[in-house]
Every structure is written in structure tokens, then in C-alpha cells.
Amino acid sequence: MTIYRTRRSIKPMAMDSLREVSRELVLSLLEDAHWAPTHARNQPWRFQVFASLAARTRLGEGLQSIYDEITPVDKRIDSKRAKLSANPQLAPVVIALGAHIAPEGKVPEWEEIAAVSCAVQNLMLSAHERGLGTYWSSPPVAGRAEFARWLGWDETHRMMGLIYIGWPQEGQPAPQSTRDDLMDRVTWHEA
Ligand SMILES: Cc1cc2nc3c(=O)[nH]c(=O)nc-3n(C[C@H](O)[C@H](O)[C@H](O)COP(=O)(O)O)c2cc1C
């Protein structure tokens, strides 16, 4: 088995919120992310790291305020709103993920989004190799331009969700996942 097959999404509630992930380790994961393929070497990935409890608390409050801004009162769901601030308390590191799309750039937007996704996969596999858990989370607020603005990013940025990083809690059963038959997704041309 390889890291490609054994990596699993580890939810924040299964992470050890009290066990720190050092700044050096986070930067090393981001350096691995930084070596992803990128058309025209645009390196469109942008990361905002929230690691201290104060920063993660502020992030949770920000996500909730955006939820309130974009969700009509009669559509608000208390449990969803609560999770936006609870999850960043559970994981020791949360990264807000952005893609920079150069205005009138020659690389189309989909390629920049794809490059950022490659960077995230590098990060997740590097973390897994070191025993760390990761979880890519995409609540609707974390994809919104309002969130980019809250982070101080201008309109050339697209939001791509949140990455949670933390040590898996000891004694938890390893999460399982499955995939459908590969050959349902492959067309092999013989001629
Ligand atoms: C772009 C992206 C966004 C995701 N967003 C969420 C999410 O919002 N909530 C969630 O439960 N899982 C999310 N996931 C994780 C998937 O649920 C997970 O990858 C899938 O269940 C397969 O499990 P595995 O990662 O352990 O193989 C996301 C994954 C990707 C690639």
C-alpha cells in the first residue's frame, strides 16, 4: 500500500485539538504544496494560516458573520452556523485556501483551480506521510467572495475552502473509505 491509497480525510472532531503542529512543520507542508505543477509557473495557490487559538476563534467568528450576511433569517440552520465556529476550535491548524486568477492572464481559470488542487494533494499526502491528518472542507461560505474580502483578498482571488490539519486522536479507529470500480471511469482505446 502507498500513501496515495492510505490517506484518509480526518475530520476536525477526530483531531487532537491540544497537540500543537509546529510552525516549521506547517511551513514544510506548504513548501511541498508549493512544488505542485503550475502552468506558466503562475503558482496561483494562496494560503492564509490560522494556527493560534485566538486566530482560529477569529476565523470562526468571521465565517459565522459571513453566513449571517448571505443567509436569509428563515433559511439559517443553527447547527450549520455553530459548526462554522466549532470546527476551527477542534483542529490546531486551519488554512483558508485561495486561487489567484490573474486578470486577462493567458492561463484559463480552470487551470489555476486545477493547479491549486494539485498543491492541496501534495500537502495532504505530505501530511499523511508524517502521521498528520487533513480534511478539505467546503461549506458554502468558504467558497464565497465575501470570505475572500474578509481575508483581505481582492477580486482576483477565488475561494477554495478550508484545510484542517492536526494529529489524529489516539485510539480512534482509522476512517475507512471506498472507491467504485476503476474501470467504470476508464476508457481504454485499443485502436
Ligand atoms: C474539493 C473538496 C472539498 C471537500 N469538501 C468536503 C466537505 O465540505 N465536507 C466533507 O465532509 N468532506 C469534504 N471533502 C472530503 C471528502 O468527503 C472525502 O475526500 C471523501 O469522503 C473521500 O474520503 P477520503 O478523503 O478519506 O478518501 C472534500 C473533498 C474535496 C476534494
mmCIF file of C-alpha atoms and ligand atoms in Angstrom:
data_model
loop_
_atom_site.group_PDB
_atom_site.id
_atom_site.type_symbol
_atom_site.label_atom_id
_atom_site.label_comp_id
_atom_site.label_asym_id
_atom_site.label_seq_id
_atom_site.Cartn_x
_atom_site.Cartn_y
_atom_site.Cartn_z
ATOM 1 C CA MET A 1 0.000 0.000 0.000
ATOM 2 C CA THR A 2 1.175 3.501 -0.724
ATOM 3 C CA ILE A 3 0.433 6.894 0.804
ATOM 4 C CA TYR A 4 -1.796 7.570 -2.203
ATOM 5 C CA ARG A 5 -4.154 4.824 -1.117
ATOM 6 C CA THR A 6 -3.908 5.022 2.662
ATOM 7 C CA ARG A 7 -4.525 8.788 3.046
ATOM 8 C CA ARG A 8 -7.974 9.374 4.557
ATOM 9 C CA SER A 9 -9.855 12.538 5.420
ATOM 10 C CA ILE A 10 -9.660 13.049 9.192
ATOM 11 C CA LYS A 11 -12.439 15.295 10.457
ATOM 12 C CA PRO A 12 -11.578 18.057 12.965
ATOM 13 C CA MET A 13 -13.549 16.256 15.692
ATOM 14 C CA ALA A 14 -11.118 13.316 15.324
ATOM 15 C CA MET A 15 -8.044 15.559 15.706
ATOM 16 C CA ASP A 16 -6.186 16.274 18.933
ATOM 17 C CA SER A 17 -7.009 19.952 19.433
ATOM 18 C CA LEU A 18 -4.411 20.339 22.193
ATOM 19 C CA ARG A 19 -1.438 18.845 20.345
ATOM 20 C CA GLU A 20 0.370 21.591 18.505
ATOM 21 C CA VAL A 21 1.542 21.327 14.907
ATOM 22 C CA SER A 22 4.685 23.452 14.823
ATOM 23 C CA ARG A 23 5.076 26.424 12.516
ATOM 24 C CA GLU A 24 8.109 24.688 10.927
ATOM 25 C CA LEU A 25 6.020 21.624 10.146
ATOM 26 C CA VAL A 26 3.177 23.672 8.640
ATOM 27 C CA LEU A 27 5.675 25.613 6.505
ATOM 28 C CA SER A 28 7.258 22.356 5.388
ATOM 29 C CA LEU A 29 3.849 21.056 4.259
ATOM 30 C CA LEU A 30 3.232 24.319 2.418
ATOM 31 C CA GLU A 31 6.656 24.053 0.761
ATOM 32 C CA ASP A 32 5.659 20.614 -0.533
ATOM 33 C CA ALA A 33 2.387 22.128 -1.775
ATOM 34 C CA HIS A 34 4.391 24.889 -3.468
ATOM 35 C CA TRP A 35 6.144 22.352 -5.724
ATOM 36 C CA ALA A 36 2.916 21.317 -7.465
ATOM 37 C CA PRO A 37 2.721 21.636 -11.248
ATOM 38 C CA THR A 38 1.642 25.086 -12.428
ATOM 39 C CA HIS A 39 1.038 26.322 -15.979
ATOM 40 C CA ALA A 40 3.321 29.238 -16.833
ATOM 41 C CA ARG A 41 4.754 28.835 -13.317
ATOM 42 C CA ASN A 42 1.962 31.112 -12.089
ATOM 43 C CA GLN A 43 1.910 29.377 -8.687
ATOM 44 C CA PRO A 44 -1.698 30.503 -8.106
ATOM 45 C CA TRP A 45 -2.081 28.910 -4.651
ATOM 46 C CA ARG A 46 -2.617 31.293 -1.766
ATOM 47 C CA PHE A 47 -2.703 30.184 1.862
ATOM 48 C CA GLN A 48 -3.834 32.027 4.981
ATOM 49 C CA VAL A 49 -2.826 30.078 8.079
ATOM 50 C CA PHE A 50 -4.840 30.238 11.317
ATOM 51 C CA ALA A 51 -2.940 28.355 13.999
ATOM 52 C CA SER A 52 -3.202 30.144 17.350
ATOM 53 C CA LEU A 53 -6.441 29.706 19.276
ATOM 54 C CA ALA A 54 -7.034 33.450 19.000
ATOM 55 C CA ALA A 55 -6.658 33.343 15.213
ATOM 56 C CA ARG A 56 -8.912 30.285 14.878
ATOM 57 C CA THR A 57 -11.537 31.878 17.093
ATOM 58 C CA ARG A 58 -11.474 34.980 14.913
ATOM 59 C CA LEU A 59 -11.771 32.801 11.806
ATOM 60 C CA GLY A 60 -14.822 31.024 13.230
ATOM 61 C CA GLU A 61 -16.447 34.335 14.088
ATOM 62 C CA GLY A 62 -15.690 35.617 10.589
ATOM 63 C CA LEU A 63 -17.244 32.568 8.944
ATOM 64 C CA GLN A 64 -20.347 32.972 11.096
ATOM 65 C CA SER A 65 -20.649 36.650 10.242
ATOM 66 C CA ILE A 66 -20.482 35.840 6.518
ATOM 67 C CA TYR A 67 -23.058 33.068 6.994
ATOM 68 C CA ASP A 68 -25.375 35.634 8.624
ATOM 69 C CA GLU A 69 -24.713 38.118 5.836
ATOM 70 C CA ILE A 70 -25.548 35.724 2.984
ATOM 71 C CA THR A 71 -28.275 33.560 4.548
ATOM 72 C CA PRO A 72 -31.825 34.919 4.943
ATOM 73 C CA VAL A 73 -33.005 34.626 8.544
ATOM 74 C CA ASP A 74 -35.644 31.993 7.713
ATOM 75 C CA LYS A 75 -33.028 29.826 5.930
ATOM 76 C CA ARG A 76 -30.459 29.787 8.747
ATOM 77 C CA ILE A 77 -29.715 26.434 10.312
ATOM 78 C CA ASP A 78 -28.366 26.717 13.843
ATOM 79 C CA SER A 79 -26.308 23.510 13.680
ATOM 80 C CA LYS A 80 -24.564 24.592 10.454
ATOM 81 C CA ARG A 81 -23.858 28.036 11.876
ATOM 82 C CA ALA A 82 -22.470 26.545 15.092
ATOM 83 C CA LYS A 83 -20.156 24.207 13.175
ATOM 84 C CA LEU A 84 -18.529 27.152 11.392
ATOM 85 C CA SER A 85 -17.036 28.326 14.656
ATOM 86 C CA ALA A 86 -16.746 24.925 16.383
ATOM 87 C CA ASN A 87 -14.589 23.199 13.742
ATOM 88 C CA PRO A 88 -11.735 25.739 13.833
ATOM 89 C CA GLN A 89 -11.563 25.182 17.599
ATOM 90 C CA LEU A 90 -11.079 21.450 17.132
ATOM 91 C CA ALA A 91 -8.152 21.421 14.706
ATOM 92 C CA PRO A 92 -4.845 23.069 15.678
ATOM 93 C CA VAL A 93 -4.299 24.483 12.187
ATOM 94 C CA VAL A 94 -6.817 25.776 9.658
ATOM 95 C CA ILE A 95 -5.783 27.107 6.268
ATOM 96 C CA ALA A 96 -8.036 29.296 4.134
ATOM 97 C CA LEU A 97 -7.322 28.335 0.552
ATOM 98 C CA GLY A 98 -7.387 30.708 -2.380
ATOM 99 C CA ALA A 99 -6.572 30.684 -6.074
ATOM 100 C CA HIS A 100 -5.174 33.811 -7.648
ATOM 101 C CA ILE A 101 -6.606 34.367 -11.124
ATOM 102 C CA ALA A 102 -4.592 36.965 -12.992
ATOM 103 C CA PRO A 103 -6.957 39.356 -14.800
ATOM 104 C CA GLU A 104 -6.516 38.840 -18.541
ATOM 105 C CA GLY A 105 -3.928 36.175 -17.777
ATOM 106 C CA LYS A 106 -3.205 33.650 -20.524
ATOM 107 C CA VAL A 107 -3.907 30.663 -18.300
ATOM 108 C CA PRO A 108 -7.647 29.940 -18.037
ATOM 109 C CA GLU A 109 -9.264 29.904 -14.634
ATOM 110 C CA TRP A 110 -9.843 26.156 -14.635
ATOM 111 C CA GLU A 111 -6.122 25.511 -14.951
ATOM 112 C CA GLU A 112 -5.337 27.709 -11.965
ATOM 113 C CA ILE A 113 -8.004 25.942 -9.888
ATOM 114 C CA ALA A 114 -6.525 22.610 -11.010
ATOM 115 C CA ALA A 115 -3.026 23.744 -10.013
ATOM 116 C CA VAL A 116 -4.236 24.735 -6.532
ATOM 117 C CA SER A 117 -5.902 21.318 -6.213
ATOM 118 C CA CYS A 118 -2.565 19.682 -7.111
ATOM 119 C CA ALA A 119 -0.930 21.763 -4.372
ATOM 120 C CA VAL A 120 -3.549 20.605 -1.866
ATOM 121 C CA GLN A 121 -2.960 16.972 -2.781
ATOM 122 C CA ASN A 122 0.799 17.477 -2.241
ATOM 123 C CA LEU A 123 0.029 18.979 1.160
ATOM 124 C CA MET A 124 -2.361 16.206 2.159
ATOM 125 C CA LEU A 125 -0.005 13.411 1.106
ATOM 126 C CA SER A 126 2.974 15.064 2.781
ATOM 127 C CA ALA A 127 0.932 15.437 5.968
ATOM 128 C CA HIS A 128 -0.199 11.809 5.806
ATOM 129 C CA GLU A 129 3.384 10.621 5.339
ATOM 130 C CA ARG A 130 4.255 12.398 8.620
ATOM 131 C CA GLY A 131 1.288 10.927 10.515
ATOM 132 C CA LEU A 132 -0.812 14.097 10.362
ATOM 133 C CA GLY A 133 -4.470 14.146 9.416
ATOM 134 C CA THR A 134 -6.019 16.586 6.960
ATOM 135 C CA TYR A 135 -9.546 17.456 5.926
ATOM 136 C CA TRP A 136 -10.634 19.623 2.987
ATOM 137 C CA SER A 137 -13.864 21.336 3.950
ATOM 138 C CA SER A 138 -16.109 23.337 1.643
ATOM 139 C CA PRO A 139 -19.056 24.865 3.459
ATOM 140 C CA PRO A 140 -20.699 27.341 1.046
ATOM 141 C CA VAL A 141 -19.391 30.371 2.985
ATOM 142 C CA ALA A 142 -15.795 29.207 2.419
ATOM 143 C CA GLY A 143 -16.264 29.495 -1.337
ATOM 144 C CA ARG A 144 -17.699 32.989 -1.318
ATOM 145 C CA ALA A 145 -16.207 36.279 -2.490
ATOM 146 C CA GLU A 146 -17.350 37.773 0.846
ATOM 147 C CA PHE A 147 -14.929 35.410 2.590
ATOM 148 C CA ALA A 148 -12.094 36.453 0.259
ATOM 149 C CA ARG A 149 -12.831 40.079 1.153
ATOM 150 C CA TRP A 150 -12.905 39.225 4.855
ATOM 151 C CA LEU A 151 -9.432 37.723 4.403
ATOM 152 C CA GLY A 152 -8.227 40.891 2.698
ATOM 153 C CA TRP A 153 -8.012 39.365 -0.778
ATOM 154 C CA ASP A 154 -9.209 41.345 -3.789
ATOM 155 C CA GLU A 155 -11.493 40.206 -6.626
ATOM 156 C CA THR A 156 -8.660 38.388 -8.421
ATOM 157 C CA HIS A 157 -8.948 35.619 -5.823
ATOM 158 C CA ARG A 158 -11.300 32.621 -5.799
ATOM 159 C CA MET A 159 -12.013 30.849 -2.528
ATOM 160 C CA MET A 160 -11.446 27.097 -2.445
ATOM 161 C CA GLY A 161 -12.487 26.206 1.082
ATOM 162 C CA LEU A 162 -10.603 25.330 4.234
ATOM 163 C CA ILE A 163 -7.922 22.774 5.003
ATOM 164 C CA TYR A 164 -7.856 21.427 8.557
ATOM 165 C CA ILE A 165 -4.591 19.907 9.802
ATOM 166 C CA GLY A 166 -3.970 18.066 13.065
ATOM 167 C CA TRP A 167 -2.669 14.945 14.745
ATOM 168 C CA PRO A 168 -5.320 12.218 14.793
ATOM 169 C CA GLN A 169 -6.606 11.482 18.313
ATOM 170 C CA GLU A 170 -5.008 8.360 19.785
ATOM 171 C CA GLY A 171 -7.183 5.280 19.952
ATOM 172 C CA GLN A 172 -9.605 6.337 17.232
ATOM 173 C CA PRO A 173 -10.415 3.709 14.609
ATOM 174 C CA ALA A 174 -8.838 4.612 11.262
ATOM 175 C CA PRO A 175 -11.504 6.049 8.977
ATOM 176 C CA GLN A 176 -12.444 3.880 6.037
ATOM 177 C CA SER A 177 -13.332 4.908 2.507
ATOM 178 C CA THR A 178 -14.178 3.092 -0.679
ATOM 179 C CA ARG A 179 -13.986 3.724 -4.378
ATOM 180 C CA ASP A 180 -16.135 2.324 -7.189
ATOM 181 C CA ASP A 181 -14.662 0.076 -9.839
ATOM 182 C CA LEU A 182 -11.856 1.998 -11.531
ATOM 183 C CA MET A 183 -12.802 0.585 -14.916
ATOM 184 C CA ASP A 184 -16.173 2.372 -14.707
ATOM 185 C CA ARG A 185 -14.097 5.548 -15.078
ATOM 186 C CA VAL A 186 -11.589 4.417 -17.689
ATOM 187 C CA THR A 187 -11.963 4.179 -21.432
ATOM 188 C CA TRP A 188 -9.035 2.329 -22.930
ATOM 189 C CA HIS A 189 -8.672 2.840 -26.695
ATOM 190 C CA GLU A 190 -7.230 -0.177 -28.428
ATOM 191 C CA ALA A 191 -7.095 1.417 -31.866
HETATM 192 C C1 LIG B 1 -12.634 19.890 -3.027
HETATM 193 C C2 LIG B 1 -13.091 19.008 -1.891
HETATM 194 C C3 LIG B 1 -13.997 19.513 -0.968
HETATM 195 C C4 LIG B 1 -14.440 18.714 0.092
HETATM 196 N N1 LIG B 1 -15.356 19.234 0.978
HETATM 197 C C5 LIG B 1 -15.854 18.446 1.953
HETATM 198 C C6 LIG B 1 -16.864 18.914 2.839
HETATM 199 O O1 LIG B 1 -17.264 20.086 2.780
HETATM 200 N N2 LIG B 1 -17.366 18.076 3.763
HETATM 201 C C7 LIG B 1 -16.914 16.782 3.853
HETATM 202 O O2 LIG B 1 -17.426 16.046 4.697
HETATM 203 N N3 LIG B 1 -15.910 16.316 3.077
HETATM 204 C C8 LIG B 1 -15.386 17.112 2.128
HETATM 205 N N4 LIG B 1 -14.379 16.643 1.319
HETATM 206 C C9 LIG B 1 -13.738 15.355 1.639
HETATM 207 C C10 LIG B 1 -14.469 14.188 1.035
HETATM 208 O O3 LIG B 1 -15.666 13.955 1.761
HETATM 209 C C11 LIG B 1 -13.558 12.953 1.115
HETATM 210 O O4 LIG B 1 -12.399 13.171 0.360
HETATM 211 C C12 LIG B 1 -14.290 11.705 0.611
HETATM 212 O O5 LIG B 1 -15.282 11.342 1.520
HETATM 213 C C13 LIG B 1 -13.342 10.523 0.403
HETATM 214 O O6 LIG B 1 -12.728 10.187 1.625
HETATM 215 P P1 LIG B 1 -11.138 10.125 1.763
HETATM 216 O O7 LIG B 1 -10.621 11.524 1.544
HETATM 217 O O8 LIG B 1 -10.872 9.646 3.159
HETATM 218 O O9 LIG B 1 -10.632 9.175 0.735
HETATM 219 C C14 LIG B 1 -13.941 17.401 0.250
HETATM 220 C C15 LIG B 1 -13.007 16.900 -0.686
HETATM 221 C C16 LIG B 1 -12.599 17.693 -1.747
HETATM 222 C C17 LIG B 1 -11.610 17.130 -2.743
#
